[in-house]
Every structure is written in structure tokens, then in C-alpha cells.
């Protein structure tokens, strides 16, 4: 995951933690909820990208396995395609 994407994920997690902690003045809660609503779609894509990258790494580790290699090759191409699509968004 590149630094820009990692920063966005980190910022969103921090925002969620601040909201979950509570004890904030109403105006700050409102601002945080608005920011959360703006960031949520992108954060979901970032999390999906991280999940897919992990899945691709797992599949790549199986490529040379005698029993699992064929299945890994079949499943890896669609995962890489999904990663490419998310990276373009």
C-alpha cells in the first residue's frame, strides 16, 4: 500500500477512534461525522484494496505448491484485476 493510501486509512481510523471515544462537544461531533461521511466511501475502497493485496500475496505464496498451485493461478488473475481497478479509482 503506498504512503498516500496508508495515510488516508490511518486518518480514517483516527477519526473513528475519536468518534468512539465520546465526550466531545456537539459542534466537534458534527464536524467529525461530516468528515466521516465524506471519507467513508474512499476508506472502504482502501480497506478492500488492502484485503485484496493480502489475498494476492497469499495466492502468490501458493503458486509453486504442487497441490494448490493450479488453484492459486486461477484465482490470482481476478484478484489482480480487482486490485488494478481499485488503484485506478
GROMACS .gro file of N, CA and C in nm:
model
  267
    1UNK      N    1   0.086  -0.117   0.000
    1UNK     CA    2   0.000   0.000   0.000
    1UNK      C    3   0.091   0.123   0.000
    2UNK      N    4   0.064   0.217  -0.091
    2UNK     CA    5   0.151   0.334  -0.095
    2UNK      C    6   0.124   0.428   0.022
    3UNK      N    7   0.212   0.523   0.042
    3UNK     CA    8   0.205   0.610   0.161
    3UNK      C    9   0.078   0.694   0.165
    4UNK      N   10   0.034   0.743   0.050
    4UNK     CA   11  -0.086   0.826   0.047
    4UNK      C   12  -0.208   0.746   0.091
    5UNK      N   13  -0.219   0.624   0.042
    5UNK     CA   14  -0.331   0.539   0.079
    5UNK      C   15  -0.322   0.500   0.226
    6UNK      N   16  -0.202   0.468   0.272
    6UNK     CA   17  -0.183   0.432   0.413
    6UNK      C   18  -0.219   0.549   0.504
    7UNK      N   19  -0.184   0.671   0.463
    7UNK     CA   20  -0.217   0.791   0.542
    7UNK      C   21  -0.367   0.810   0.550
    8UNK      N   22  -0.436   0.791   0.439
    8UNK     CA   23  -0.582   0.805   0.438
    8UNK      C   24  -0.645   0.703   0.532
    9UNK      N   25  -0.598   0.579   0.528
    9UNK     CA   26  -0.651   0.476   0.617
    9UNK      C   27  -0.624   0.511   0.762
   10UNK      N   28  -0.504   0.557   0.790
   10UNK     CA   29  -0.468   0.597   0.926
   10UNK      C   30  -0.555   0.713   0.975
   11UNK      N   31  -0.575   0.813   0.891
   11UNK     CA   32  -0.659   0.928   0.928
   11UNK      C   33  -0.803   0.885   0.955
   12UNK      N   34  -0.854   0.794   0.874
   12UNK     CA   35  -0.992   0.748   0.892
   12UNK      C   36  -1.005   0.668   1.022
   13UNK      N   37  -0.907   0.584   1.051
   13UNK     CA   38  -0.910   0.506   1.175
   13UNK      C   39  -0.903   0.600   1.297
   14UNK      N   40  -0.822   0.703   1.287
   14UNK     CA   41  -0.812   0.801   1.396
   14UNK      C   42  -0.945   0.874   1.414
   15UNK      N   43  -1.008   0.910   1.304
   15UNK     CA   44  -1.138   0.976   1.310
   15UNK      C   45  -1.241   0.885   1.377
   16UNK      N   46  -1.242   0.757   1.340
   16UNK     CA   47  -1.336   0.663   1.402
   16UNK      C   48  -1.308   0.648   1.552
   17UNK      N   49  -1.182   0.646   1.589
   17UNK     CA   50  -1.146   0.634   1.730
   17UNK      C   51  -1.192   0.756   1.808
   18UNK      N   52  -1.176   0.873   1.751
   18UNK     CA   53  -1.221   0.997   1.820
   18UNK      C   54  -1.372   0.997   1.838
   19UNK      N   55  -1.444   0.951   1.736
   19UNK     CA   56  -1.589   0.943   1.748
   19UNK      C   57  -1.631   0.840   1.853
   20UNK      N   58  -1.561   0.729   1.857
   20UNK     CA   59  -1.596   0.622   1.951
   20UNK      C   60  -1.563   0.660   2.095
   21UNK      N   61  -1.463   0.745   2.114
   21UNK     CA   62  -1.420   0.782   2.248
   21UNK      C   63  -1.526   0.864   2.321
   22UNK      N   64  -1.602   0.941   2.245
   22UNK     CA   65  -1.706   1.022   2.307
   22UNK      C   66  -1.651   1.140   2.384
   23UNK      N   67  -1.740   1.207   2.456
   23UNK     CA   68  -1.701   1.320   2.539
   23UNK      C   69  -1.664   1.445   2.463
   24UNK      N   70  -1.705   1.454   2.337
   24UNK     CA   71  -1.670   1.569   2.254
   24UNK      C   72  -1.784   1.670   2.255
   25UNK      N   73  -1.750   1.797   2.237
   25UNK     CA   74  -1.856   1.898   2.226
   25UNK      C   75  -1.940   1.872   2.100
   26UNK      N   76  -2.068   1.908   2.105
   26UNK     CA   77  -2.158   1.881   1.992
   26UNK      C   78  -2.107   1.932   1.857
   27UNK      N   79  -2.050   2.052   1.854
   27UNK     CA   80  -2.003   2.106   1.726
   27UNK      C   81  -1.889   2.021   1.668
   28UNK      N   82  -1.804   1.966   1.756
   28UNK     CA   83  -1.695   1.883   1.709
   28UNK      C   84  -1.747   1.748   1.660
   29UNK      N   85  -1.846   1.694   1.730
   29UNK     CA   86  -1.908   1.568   1.687
   29UNK      C   87  -1.969   1.585   1.548
   30UNK      N   88  -2.037   1.696   1.529
   30UNK     CA   89  -2.098   1.723   1.398
   30UNK      C   90  -1.991   1.729   1.289
   31UNK      N   91  -1.885   1.803   1.316
   31UNK     CA   92  -1.775   1.815   1.218
   31UNK      C   93  -1.712   1.679   1.188
   32UNK      N   94  -1.690   1.599   1.292
   32UNK     CA   95  -1.630   1.468   1.273
   32UNK      C   96  -1.722   1.374   1.194
   33UNK      N   97  -1.853   1.380   1.222
   33UNK     CA   98  -1.947   1.297   1.147
   33UNK      C   99  -1.953   1.338   1.000
   34UNK      N  100  -1.948   1.466   0.974
   34UNK     CA  101  -1.947   1.512   0.834
   34UNK      C  102  -1.820   1.464   0.763
   35UNK      N  103  -1.709   1.478   0.830
   35UNK     CA  104  -1.581   1.432   0.772
   35UNK      C  105  -1.584   1.280   0.751
   36UNK      N  106  -1.640   1.210   0.848
   36UNK     CA  107  -1.652   1.065   0.838
   36UNK      C  108  -1.736   1.027   0.715
   37UNK      N  109  -1.847   1.094   0.698
   37UNK     CA  110  -1.935   1.065   0.583
   37UNK      C  111  -1.863   1.092   0.451
   38UNK      N  112  -1.780   1.193   0.447
   38UNK     CA  113  -1.706   1.225   0.325
   38UNK      C  114  -1.597   1.122   0.298
   39UNK      N  115  -1.532   1.075   0.402
   39UNK     CA  116  -1.418   0.984   0.386
   39UNK      C  117  -1.459   0.837   0.374
   40UNK      N  118  -1.576   0.800   0.422
   40UNK     CA  119  -1.615   0.659   0.432
   40UNK      C  120  -1.608   0.583   0.300
   41UNK      N  121  -1.659   0.637   0.189
   41UNK     CA  122  -1.651   0.559   0.064
   41UNK      C  123  -1.507   0.531   0.021
   42UNK      N  124  -1.421   0.629   0.035
   42UNK     CA  125  -1.281   0.610  -0.002
   42UNK      C  126  -1.212   0.515   0.094
   43UNK      N  127  -1.242   0.528   0.222
   43UNK     CA  128  -1.182   0.439   0.322
   43UNK      C  129  -1.223   0.295   0.298
   44UNK      N  130  -1.347   0.274   0.257
   44UNK     CA  131  -1.393   0.137   0.226
   44UNK      C  132  -1.314   0.079   0.110
   45UNK      N  133  -1.287   0.161   0.011
   45UNK     CA  134  -1.206   0.115  -0.103
   45UNK      C  135  -1.063   0.085  -0.061
   46UNK      N  136  -1.008   0.166   0.027
   46UNK     CA  137  -0.872   0.144   0.076
   46UNK      C  138  -0.865   0.012   0.153
   47UNK      N  139  -0.965  -0.014   0.235
   47UNK     CA  140  -0.966  -0.138   0.312
   47UNK      C  141  -0.984  -0.259   0.220
   48UNK      N  142  -1.066  -0.244   0.118
   48UNK     CA  143  -1.084  -0.353   0.022
   48UNK      C  144  -0.953  -0.377  -0.055
   49UNK      N  145  -0.884  -0.270  -0.090
   49UNK     CA  146  -0.755  -0.283  -0.158
   49UNK      C  147  -0.656  -0.358  -0.070
   50UNK      N  148  -0.649  -0.323   0.056
   50UNK     CA  149  -0.558  -0.391   0.149
   50UNK      C  150  -0.594  -0.539   0.162
   51UNK      N  151  -0.724  -0.569   0.169
   51UNK     CA  152  -0.767  -0.708   0.178
   51UNK      C  153  -0.726  -0.786   0.053
   52UNK      N  154  -0.750  -0.725  -0.064
   52UNK     CA  155  -0.714  -0.791  -0.190
   52UNK      C  156  -0.564  -0.810  -0.204
   53UNK      N  157  -0.486  -0.712  -0.162
   53UNK     CA  158  -0.341  -0.726  -0.168
   53UNK      C  159  -0.293  -0.840  -0.079
   54UNK      N  160  -0.356  -0.856   0.036
   54UNK     CA  161  -0.324  -0.968   0.124
   54UNK      C  162  -0.361  -1.101   0.061
   55UNK      N  163  -0.478  -1.104  -0.001
   55UNK     CA  164  -0.522  -1.225  -0.069
   55UNK      C  165  -0.428  -1.260  -0.184
   56UNK      N  166  -0.386  -1.160  -0.260
   56UNK     CA  167  -0.292  -1.183  -0.371
   56UNK      C  168  -0.160  -1.237  -0.318
   57UNK      N  169  -0.111  -1.183  -0.209
   57UNK     CA  170   0.014  -1.231  -0.151
   57UNK      C  171   0.002  -1.376  -0.106
   58UNK      N  172  -0.112  -1.410  -0.046
   58UNK     CA  173  -0.135  -1.549  -0.005
   58UNK      C  174  -0.137  -1.643  -0.126
   59UNK      N  175  -0.205  -1.600  -0.231
   59UNK     CA  176  -0.212  -1.682  -0.352
   59UNK      C  177  -0.075  -1.696  -0.418
   60UNK      N  178   0.001  -1.588  -0.422
   60UNK     CA  179   0.135  -1.592  -0.480
   60UNK      C  180   0.225  -1.689  -0.405
   61UNK      N  181   0.205  -1.698  -0.274
   61UNK     CA  182   0.285  -1.790  -0.194
   61UNK      C  183   0.253  -1.936  -0.227
   62UNK      N  184   0.136  -1.959  -0.284
   62UNK     CA  185   0.094  -2.095  -0.318
   62UNK      C  186   0.127  -2.135  -0.462
   63UNK      N  187   0.175  -2.042  -0.542
   63UNK     CA  188   0.196  -2.071  -0.684
   63UNK      C  189   0.287  -2.190  -0.710
   64UNK      N  190   0.386  -2.211  -0.629
   64UNK     CA  191   0.481  -2.320  -0.650
   64UNK      C  192   0.442  -2.448  -0.576
   65UNK      N  193   0.329  -2.445  -0.506
   65UNK     CA  194   0.283  -2.562  -0.434
   65UNK      C  195   0.226  -2.664  -0.533
   66UNK      N  196   0.266  -2.789  -0.518
   66UNK     CA  197   0.225  -2.894  -0.613
   66UNK      C  198   0.075  -2.913  -0.615
   67UNK      N  199   0.010  -2.906  -0.500
   67UNK     CA  200  -0.134  -2.931  -0.495
   67UNK      C  201  -0.217  -2.806  -0.514
   68UNK      N  202  -0.172  -2.695  -0.466
   68UNK     CA  203  -0.252  -2.572  -0.465
   68UNK      C  204  -0.215  -2.473  -0.576
   69UNK      N  205  -0.105  -2.496  -0.645
   69UNK     CA  206  -0.055  -2.402  -0.744
   69UNK      C  207  -0.155  -2.370  -0.854
   70UNK      N  208  -0.221  -2.473  -0.909
   70UNK     CA  209  -0.317  -2.450  -1.018
   70UNK      C  210  -0.434  -2.364  -0.971
   71UNK      N  211  -0.487  -2.397  -0.855
   71UNK     CA  212  -0.598  -2.319  -0.800
   71UNK      C  213  -0.554  -2.175  -0.773
   72UNK      N  214  -0.434  -2.157  -0.721
   72UNK     CA  215  -0.383  -2.023  -0.692
   72UNK      C  216  -0.371  -1.941  -0.819
   73UNK      N  217  -0.320  -2.002  -0.927
   73UNK     CA  218  -0.307  -1.930  -1.055
   73UNK      C  219  -0.444  -1.888  -1.107
   74UNK      N  220  -0.543  -1.976  -1.094
   74UNK     CA  221  -0.677  -1.944  -1.142
   74UNK      C  222  -0.741  -1.830  -1.063
   75UNK      N  223  -0.716  -1.827  -0.935
   75UNK     CA  224  -0.778  -1.725  -0.850
   75UNK      C  225  -0.700  -1.594  -0.849
   76UNK      N  226  -0.573  -1.598  -0.882
   76UNK     CA  227  -0.488  -1.479  -0.873
   76UNK      C  228  -0.523  -1.374  -0.978
   77UNK      N  229  -0.553  -1.416  -1.100
   77UNK     CA  230  -0.581  -1.319  -1.207
   77UNK      C  231  -0.700  -1.228  -1.173
   78UNK      N  232  -0.814  -1.283  -1.129
   78UNK     CA  233  -0.925  -1.194  -1.095
   78UNK      C  234  -0.894  -1.100  -0.977
   79UNK      N  235  -0.816  -1.151  -0.882
   79UNK     CA  236  -0.778  -1.067  -0.768
   79UNK      C  237  -0.691  -0.951  -0.816
   80UNK      N  238  -0.595  -0.980  -0.901
   80UNK     CA  239  -0.509  -0.873  -0.954
   80UNK      C  240  -0.591  -0.772  -1.036
   81UNK      N  241  -0.691  -0.819  -1.109
   81UNK     CA  242  -0.777  -0.729  -1.186
   81UNK      C  243  -0.854  -0.635  -1.094
   82UNK      N  244  -0.905  -0.691  -0.986
   82UNK     CA  245  -0.979  -0.607  -0.889
   82UNK      C  246  -0.886  -0.503  -0.826
   83UNK      N  247  -0.763  -0.544  -0.797
   83UNK     CA  248  -0.665  -0.451  -0.741
   83UNK      C  249  -0.640  -0.337  -0.839
   84UNK      N  250  -0.620  -0.371  -0.965
   84UNK     CA  251  -0.594  -0.269  -1.067
   84UNK      C  252  -0.710  -0.172  -1.079
   85UNK      N  253  -0.832  -0.223  -1.074
   85UNK     CA  254  -0.950  -0.135  -1.082
   85UNK      C  255  -0.956  -0.040  -0.964
   86UNK      N  256  -0.934  -0.092  -0.845
   86UNK     CA  257  -0.938  -0.007  -0.725
   86UNK      C  258  -0.827   0.098  -0.728
   87UNK      N  259  -0.710   0.061  -0.777
   87UNK     CA  260  -0.600   0.157  -0.783
   87UNK      C  261  -0.628   0.270  -0.882
   88UNK      N  262  -0.708   0.243  -0.983
   88UNK     CA  263  -0.743   0.347  -1.080
   88UNK      C  264  -0.847   0.443  -1.025
   89UNK      N  265  -0.929   0.396  -0.933
   89UNK     CA  266  -1.032   0.481  -0.874
   89UNK      C  267  -0.967   0.577  -0.780
   0.00000   0.00000   0.00000
